[in-house]
Coordinates of C-alpha atoms in Angstrom, one line a residue:
M340 CA 0.1 0.2 -0.1
K341 CA 1.5 3.4 -1.0
P342 CA 1.5 6.0 1.8
V343 CA -1.0 8.6 0.4
T344 CA -1.8 12.1 1.8
D345 CA -4.6 14.2 0.6
E346 CA -4.1 18.4 0.2
K347 CA -7.3 20.0 0.2
L348 CA -6.9 23.6 -1.7
E349 CA -7.3 26.5 -0.6
G350 CA -7.6 29.4 -3.1
D351 CA -9.5 32.4 -4.2
G352 CA -12.3 30.4 -5.2
F353 CA -15.1 31.0 -7.9
I354 CA -17.9 33.7 -7.0
D355 CA -21.1 31.9 -5.8
I356 CA -19.9 28.2 -6.9
E357 CA -19.5 25.8 -4.1
H358 CA -16.2 23.7 -5.2
T359 CA -13.2 21.2 -4.0
A360 CA -10.0 21.1 -5.2
A361 CA -7.6 19.1 -4.0
F362 CA -4.4 16.8 -4.8
T363 CA -4.1 13.2 -3.7
R364 CA -0.2 12.7 -3.2
I365 CA 0.8 9.4 -3.5
R366 CA 4.3 8.3 -2.7
G367 CA 6.3 7.0 -5.7
V368 CA 4.0 8.2 -8.3
G369 CA 2.9 11.9 -8.0
D370 CA 0.1 14.1 -7.0
M371 CA -3.5 13.4 -8.7
F372 CA -5.5 16.4 -8.8
W373 CA -9.3 16.3 -8.8
L374 CA -12.2 19.0 -9.0
F375 CA -15.6 18.6 -7.3
Y376 CA -18.7 20.5 -7.7
P377 CA -21.7 19.3 -5.5
T378 CA -24.9 19.8 -7.6
V379 CA -27.2 23.0 -7.0
A380 CA -29.9 20.5 -6.7
S381 CA -31.7 20.1 -3.5
I382 CA -30.2 17.0 -1.3
P383 CA -26.9 16.8 -3.1
T384 CA -26.3 13.5 -1.7
S385 CA -29.2 11.6 -3.4
R386 CA -28.0 12.8 -6.7
P387 CA -25.3 11.1 -8.8
I388 CA -21.7 11.5 -8.8
I389 CA -20.4 12.0 -12.5
L390 CA -16.7 11.0 -12.6
W391 CA -15.2 12.2 -16.1
L392 CA -11.7 10.7 -17.3
D393 CA -10.3 11.8 -20.6
G394 CA -6.9 10.0 -20.4
I395 CA -4.0 10.9 -23.0
T396 CA -6.1 11.7 -26.0
G397 CA -8.1 14.6 -25.1
V398 CA -8.2 17.9 -23.2
P399 CA -8.0 17.3 -19.2
P400 CA -11.4 17.4 -17.7
S401 CA -10.2 20.4 -15.6
L402 CA -10.5 22.2 -18.6
L403 CA -12.4 20.4 -21.1
A404 CA -15.3 19.1 -19.6
N405 CA -15.3 22.0 -17.0
F406 CA -15.1 25.0 -19.0
G407 CA -15.4 23.6 -22.2
I408 CA -18.8 21.5 -22.3
F409 CA -20.9 21.2 -19.0
G410 CA -19.5 22.8 -16.1
P411 CA -21.0 25.5 -13.7
L412 CA -18.8 28.1 -15.8
D413 CA -17.9 28.9 -19.2
I414 CA -14.3 29.9 -20.1
N415 CA -15.2 33.4 -19.4
L416 CA -15.9 32.5 -16.1
N417 CA -19.6 33.3 -16.6
K418 CA -22.4 30.7 -15.4
R419 CA -23.3 28.1 -17.7
E420 CA -27.5 27.9 -17.6
N421 CA -27.5 24.2 -18.8
S422 CA -24.3 22.8 -16.6
W423 CA -24.6 19.1 -15.8
V424 CA -24.4 20.5 -11.8
N425 CA -28.0 21.3 -12.0
D426 CA -28.8 18.2 -11.6
Y427 CA -25.6 15.9 -11.0
N428 CA -22.6 15.9 -8.6
L429 CA -19.1 16.6 -11.1
L430 CA -16.0 15.0 -10.1
F431 CA -13.2 15.8 -12.8
V432 CA -10.0 13.9 -12.1
D433 CA -7.0 14.7 -14.7
A434 CA -5.8 11.2 -15.5
P435 CA -3.1 9.6 -15.7
V436 CA -0.6 11.6 -13.6
G437 CA 1.3 14.0 -16.0
T438 CA -1.7 15.4 -17.4
G439 CA -3.8 18.6 -16.8
F440 CA -2.4 19.6 -13.2
S441 CA -1.7 16.1 -12.1
R442 CA 2.2 15.9 -11.9
A443 CA 4.1 12.7 -11.4
E444 CA 7.4 12.8 -9.1
D445 CA 9.4 12.6 -12.4
N446 CA 9.0 11.1 -15.7
T447 CA 9.8 7.6 -14.4
T448 CA 6.8 7.7 -11.9
I449 CA 4.0 8.0 -14.6
S450 CA 1.4 4.9 -14.7
R451 CA 2.4 3.0 -17.9
D452 CA -1.0 0.7 -18.3
L453 CA -4.3 0.7 -17.2
D454 CA -3.6 -1.2 -14.1
D455 CA -1.3 0.8 -12.5
T456 CA -3.5 4.2 -13.3
A457 CA -6.5 2.5 -12.0
E458 CA -4.6 1.9 -8.6
T459 CA -3.9 6.0 -8.7
L460 CA -7.5 6.5 -9.5
L461 CA -8.7 4.3 -6.6
Y462 CA -6.5 6.3 -4.1
T463 CA -7.5 9.5 -5.9
I464 CA -11.3 8.3 -5.1
E465 CA -10.5 7.2 -1.4
S466 CA -9.2 10.6 -0.9
F467 CA -12.5 12.1 -2.4
Y468 CA -14.5 10.1 0.0
K469 CA -12.1 11.0 2.9
I470 CA -12.9 14.8 2.4
H471 CA -16.7 14.0 1.5
E472 CA -17.8 11.0 3.7
S473 CA -21.6 12.1 3.5
Y474 CA -21.3 11.2 -0.3
E475 CA -20.2 7.6 0.9
N476 CA -23.5 6.1 -0.5
T477 CA -24.2 8.4 -3.5
P478 CA -24.8 6.6 -6.9
L479 CA -21.4 6.9 -8.7
Y480 CA -21.0 6.7 -12.4
I481 CA -17.6 6.7 -14.6
F482 CA -17.8 8.4 -17.7
G483 CA -14.6 7.9 -19.9
Q484 CA -14.3 9.7 -23.2
G485 CA -11.5 8.7 -26.3
H486 CA -8.6 6.8 -24.4
G487 CA -10.4 7.6 -21.0
A488 CA -12.8 5.1 -21.7
Q489 CA -9.8 2.4 -21.0
L490 CA -9.4 4.4 -17.8
A491 CA -13.1 4.2 -16.6
V492 CA -13.5 0.4 -17.4
A493 CA -10.0 -0.6 -15.4
L494 CA -11.2 2.1 -12.6
G495 CA -14.4 0.5 -12.9
I496 CA -13.3 -3.4 -12.3
R497 CA -11.0 -2.0 -9.3
L498 CA -13.9 0.2 -7.4
A499 CA -16.4 -3.2 -8.0
E500 CA -13.9 -5.2 -6.6
T501 CA -13.0 -2.8 -3.5
Q502 CA -16.0 -3.8 -0.9
S503 CA -15.9 -0.2 0.3
F504 CA -17.0 1.2 -3.0
S505 CA -18.8 -1.8 -4.9
N506 CA -22.5 -0.6 -3.8
N507 CA -21.6 2.8 -5.2
L508 CA -20.5 2.3 -8.8
K509 CA -23.8 1.7 -10.6
G510 CA -22.4 2.5 -14.2
V511 CA -19.4 2.9 -16.8
V512 CA -20.2 4.9 -19.7
I513 CA -17.7 4.6 -22.6
G514 CA -18.1 7.8 -24.8
N515 CA -16.3 7.4 -28.3
G516 CA -14.0 5.1 -26.7
I517 CA -10.5 4.1 -27.5
M518 CA -11.1 0.3 -26.6
S519 CA -9.8 -1.7 -29.4
P520 CA -8.5 1.1 -31.8
A521 CA -6.8 -1.1 -34.1
L522 CA -9.9 -3.4 -34.9
A523 CA -11.8 0.0 -35.4
L524 CA -9.3 1.3 -37.9
T525 CA -10.0 -1.9 -40.1
K526 CA -13.7 0.0 -41.0
L527 CA -11.7 3.4 -41.8
G528 CA -11.4 3.0 -45.4
F529 CA -15.2 1.9 -45.7
Y530 CA -16.6 4.6 -43.6
L531 CA -14.4 7.5 -45.6
E532 CA -15.2 6.3 -48.6
E533 CA -19.0 5.8 -48.1
L534 CA -18.9 9.3 -46.8
A535 CA -16.9 10.4 -50.1
Y536 CA -14.0 11.9 -48.4
I537 CA -11.9 9.4 -50.1
D538 CA -12.1 7.1 -53.4
G539 CA -11.2 3.5 -54.1
N540 CA -7.6 4.0 -54.3
G541 CA -7.8 6.2 -50.9
R542 CA -9.4 3.3 -49.5
N543 CA -7.1 0.6 -50.3
A544 CA -4.3 3.0 -49.0
I545 CA -6.1 3.3 -45.7
E546 CA -6.7 -0.8 -45.5
E547 CA -2.8 -1.6 -46.1
F548 CA -2.5 1.3 -43.0
S549 CA -4.9 -0.4 -41.0
T550 CA -3.7 -3.9 -41.5
S551 CA 0.1 -2.9 -40.8
I552 CA -1.4 -1.7 -37.6
N553 CA -3.2 -4.5 -36.8
N554 CA -0.3 -6.8 -37.7
Y555 CA 1.6 -5.0 -35.3
T556 CA -1.2 -5.4 -32.4
N557 CA -1.6 -8.8 -33.1
D558 CA 2.1 -9.0 -32.7
E559 CA 1.9 -7.4 -29.3
Q560 CA 4.5 -4.8 -30.8
F561 CA 2.0 -2.5 -29.3
E562 CA 5.0 0.4 -29.1
T563 CA 5.2 0.2 -33.0
A564 CA 1.9 0.3 -33.5
F565 CA 0.9 3.5 -31.4
D566 CA 3.8 5.4 -33.2
T567 CA 2.4 4.4 -36.5
F568 CA -1.5 5.3 -35.0
L569 CA -0.1 8.9 -34.3
S570 CA 0.7 9.1 -38.0
L571 CA -2.9 8.3 -38.9
G572 CA -4.1 12.0 -39.8
T573 CA -0.8 12.9 -41.7
Y574 CA -1.2 9.4 -43.5
V575 CA -5.0 9.9 -44.4
N576 CA -4.3 13.5 -45.7
E577 CA -1.0 13.1 -47.9
Y578 CA -1.6 9.3 -49.0
A579 CA -5.3 8.5 -49.0
G580 CA -6.4 11.8 -50.7
A581 CA -8.8 13.1 -47.8
I582 CA -6.6 16.4 -47.6
A583 CA -7.8 18.7 -44.5
V584 CA -9.7 16.2 -42.7
N585 CA -10.3 16.6 -39.2
L586 CA -10.8 12.8 -38.1
N587 CA -12.4 13.5 -34.6
Y588 CA -15.1 15.9 -36.6
I589 CA -15.1 15.2 -40.4
I590 CA -17.2 17.9 -41.4
D591 CA -14.8 20.4 -39.6
K592 CA -13.3 22.2 -42.8
L593 CA -9.5 22.8 -42.4
S594 CA -7.0 24.3 -44.7
Q595 CA -4.6 22.3 -46.6
N596 CA -1.7 23.6 -44.1
T597 CA -3.6 23.6 -40.7
S598 CA -1.4 22.6 -37.7
Q599 CA -2.9 20.2 -35.5
D600 CA -1.9 18.0 -32.0
S601 CA -1.5 14.5 -32.3
F602 CA -5.0 13.5 -32.0
G603 CA -6.7 16.5 -33.4
L604 CA -9.0 17.8 -31.0
N605 CA -7.2 21.2 -29.3
K606 CA -8.3 23.2 -32.9
Y607 CA -11.5 21.7 -33.2
L608 CA -12.2 22.8 -29.4
R609 CA -10.8 26.1 -30.2
D610 CA -13.0 26.5 -33.1
T611 CA -16.2 25.0 -31.1
V612 CA -15.7 26.4 -27.6
Y613 CA -13.3 29.2 -27.7
T614 CA -14.1 32.3 -29.9
S615 CA -10.9 34.0 -29.2
D616 CA -7.3 33.3 -29.6
T617 CA -7.1 33.0 -26.0
D618 CA -4.0 30.8 -24.7
L619 CA -5.5 28.0 -22.9
Y620 CA -2.6 26.5 -20.8
K621 CA -2.2 30.5 -19.7
F622 CA -5.4 30.7 -18.8
M623 CA -5.6 27.5 -16.7
D624 CA -1.9 28.5 -15.0
E625 CA -2.4 32.3 -14.7
T626 CA -6.2 32.5 -13.9
I627 CA -7.4 29.4 -12.6
A628 CA -4.8 27.8 -10.7
P629 CA -4.8 30.9 -7.9
I630 CA -8.4 30.3 -7.7
L631 CA -8.2 26.7 -6.8
G632 CA -5.0 27.3 -4.7
I633 CA -2.6 25.8 -7.1
S634 CA 1.3 26.7 -6.8
D635 CA 3.1 28.6 -9.3
N636 CA 5.6 25.5 -9.4
V637 CA 2.7 23.4 -11.0
K638 CA 2.6 24.1 -14.7
Y639 CA -0.4 22.9 -16.9
E640 CA 0.1 20.0 -19.1
E641 CA 3.8 20.3 -18.4
Q642 CA 4.5 16.9 -18.6
R643 CA 1.8 15.9 -21.2
D644 CA 4.6 14.8 -23.9
A645 CA 5.9 12.5 -21.1
A646 CA 2.5 10.7 -20.2
T647 CA 1.5 10.5 -24.0
Q648 CA 4.9 8.4 -24.3
A649 CA 4.4 6.5 -21.5
F650 CA 1.4 4.9 -22.5
R651 CA 3.1 3.9 -25.8
S652 CA 3.5 0.2 -24.4
S653 CA -0.3 -0.2 -23.4
F654 CA -2.1 2.5 -25.7
M655 CA -2.9 0.0 -28.4
R656 CA -3.7 -3.1 -26.5
P657 CA -7.1 -3.9 -26.7
A658 CA -9.1 -3.3 -23.5
V659 CA -12.6 -5.1 -24.4
D660 CA -12.0 -7.9 -22.0
K661 CA -12.2 -5.6 -19.2
V662 CA -15.4 -4.7 -20.4
E663 CA -16.4 -8.3 -20.4
H664 CA -15.2 -8.4 -16.8
L665 CA -17.7 -5.7 -15.9
L666 CA -20.7 -7.4 -17.7
Q667 CA -19.5 -11.2 -16.0
N668 CA -18.5 -10.1 -13.0
T669 CA -20.4 -7.4 -11.6
N670 CA -23.7 -5.5 -11.5
V671 CA -22.4 -3.0 -13.1
T672 CA -24.3 -1.3 -16.3
V673 CA -22.4 -0.6 -19.7
T674 CA -23.4 2.2 -21.9
V675 CA -21.4 3.2 -25.1
Y676 CA -22.4 6.4 -27.2
N677 CA -21.0 7.1 -30.3
G678 CA -20.7 10.4 -32.4
N679 CA -21.1 9.2 -36.2
L680 CA -18.9 11.9 -37.2
D681 CA -15.5 10.3 -35.5
A682 CA -13.4 8.6 -37.8
I683 CA -10.8 7.6 -35.5
S684 CA -13.5 6.0 -33.3
N685 CA -16.1 5.4 -36.2
T686 CA -19.5 3.6 -35.2
P687 CA -18.8 0.6 -37.6
G688 CA -15.6 0.2 -36.0
Q689 CA -17.2 0.6 -32.5
L690 CA -19.6 -2.1 -33.3
L691 CA -17.3 -4.7 -34.1
W692 CA -16.2 -5.1 -30.7
V693 CA -19.5 -4.5 -29.2
E694 CA -21.2 -7.2 -31.2
N695 CA -18.6 -9.6 -30.2
L696 CA -18.8 -9.2 -26.4
Q697 CA -19.1 -12.4 -24.6
W698 CA -21.1 -12.1 -21.7
P699 CA -24.5 -13.7 -20.4
G700 CA -27.1 -11.1 -21.8
Q701 CA -25.3 -10.6 -25.1
D702 CA -28.1 -12.4 -27.1
S703 CA -30.8 -10.1 -25.2
F704 CA -28.7 -6.9 -26.2
L705 CA -28.6 -8.0 -29.9
N706 CA -32.3 -9.3 -30.2
S707 CA -33.3 -6.4 -28.8
S708 CA -35.0 -3.8 -31.0
R709 CA -33.1 -0.6 -32.4
S710 CA -35.2 2.6 -31.2
T711 CA -34.9 6.2 -32.4
L712 CA -33.6 8.8 -29.8
I713 CA -36.0 11.8 -30.5
V714 CA -35.7 14.7 -28.1
N715 CA -38.0 17.7 -28.9
S716 CA -39.6 16.2 -32.0
R717 CA -36.1 16.0 -33.4
V718 CA -34.0 12.7 -34.2
E719 CA -31.0 13.0 -32.2
G720 CA -29.6 9.5 -33.2
Y721 CA -30.7 5.7 -32.1
F722 CA -30.1 3.5 -29.5
R723 CA -30.6 -0.6 -28.6
Q724 CA -30.6 -1.3 -24.9
S725 CA -30.7 -4.1 -22.5
A726 CA -30.8 -4.3 -18.5
R727 CA -26.9 -4.2 -18.4
F728 CA -26.1 -3.0 -21.7
Q729 CA -26.8 0.0 -24.2
F730 CA -25.3 1.5 -27.0
Y731 CA -26.2 5.1 -28.6
W732 CA -25.8 6.1 -32.1
I733 CA -25.6 9.9 -32.0
N734 CA -26.5 12.0 -35.3
A735 CA -24.6 15.2 -35.9
A736 CA -21.8 14.9 -33.3
G737 CA -17.6 13.7 -33.4
Q738 CA -15.5 12.6 -30.7
S739 CA -17.2 14.5 -28.1
V740 CA -20.9 14.2 -28.1
P741 CA -21.7 16.5 -25.0
L742 CA -19.8 19.4 -26.8
D743 CA -21.4 18.4 -30.4
S744 CA -24.8 17.1 -29.4
P745 CA -25.7 18.3 -25.6
V746 CA -29.4 18.2 -26.0
A747 CA -28.9 14.1 -27.0
M748 CA -26.5 14.0 -24.5
R749 CA -28.6 15.2 -21.5
R750 CA -31.0 12.5 -22.8
V751 CA -28.5 9.6 -22.6
L752 CA -27.7 10.4 -19.0
Q753 CA -31.1 11.1 -18.0
S754 CA -31.7 7.0 -19.5
I755 CA -28.2 6.1 -17.6
T756 CA -28.6 7.5 -14.0
S757 CA -32.6 6.4 -14.1
N758 CA -31.8 2.8 -14.1

């Protein structure tokens, strides 16, 4: 058992917004940062806790989910009228260590696989409950977006197996999850050709690319597979003829020379969430850190590259077996939702692993009818559900469904938390 201490932060605070910010200090690992907003609804402890994780492929929850999508304040620190905090308790954790405000002791102590990361997250959750004992019986739902989905299922298993938390955890939610990335890529050529982004030659090129990644993965050359995966955007643009396509949100019109980060999400977020040229990391360091009580020595995302490199050996390893473990060995519900404009986690590729899950309720899920998701007389998507498992097809959304289709996401959220 690693020695763990809790540091509740005391900063200038947000005006009229109750929150708790803290570091969970884990000796031999580093400091895990978490930020909690109790719901403004009556009797907060009776309302679910939404724990949000983004992993190494997205912008950390303390920035993206918090100020960019559904936290109580927007990027200008104005109150967000449709914040999830109106109905739910929100817990944002910057994970793995080395992302966001979470800091490793040094680059060698950054978690390198899901099991180690799940352990640090378990300590973090324990830290949260030490400070907020009144929430010990509150329903908990773990949401993971992109690579965060891998963290969510790994943490879900740890919590379900830990007696003190087994009754709290009600559901694990996979949002455009990178669960079996090499398998999903086998449908990318088909997907882009059907949408007329590439022609037959482009499809052949992408299928050769995906075959090489699958071969690396099958041979357990996960680092080589990861390095190749990172070149996907460049490859699709230069060799498949899909010039200036943002694979996270394929209808985003880019210039041919647009510079993107490794996973293409930062520019997408700047264009859709932030209307100015705000330096987001500077905003977190100079504006948010003092509000939360974070030392000047902590720099936002300073260890991001090291955290990304730490996952080279595990990122491409399929995590589908962890979904099966949850369905086979726990009472936790599992929900998958997928935006239909995300090419990396394309919906046909997601369905490949979903339709081949091995668990007692699989036939019931596959034989259930596919229904239409209608909100305010508008078709927002489709869904298929059984008692333990749900899958949502979300229209007009890319990698981040809560950002692109908030109305549909609220309906999905209501369905998940009402079970």
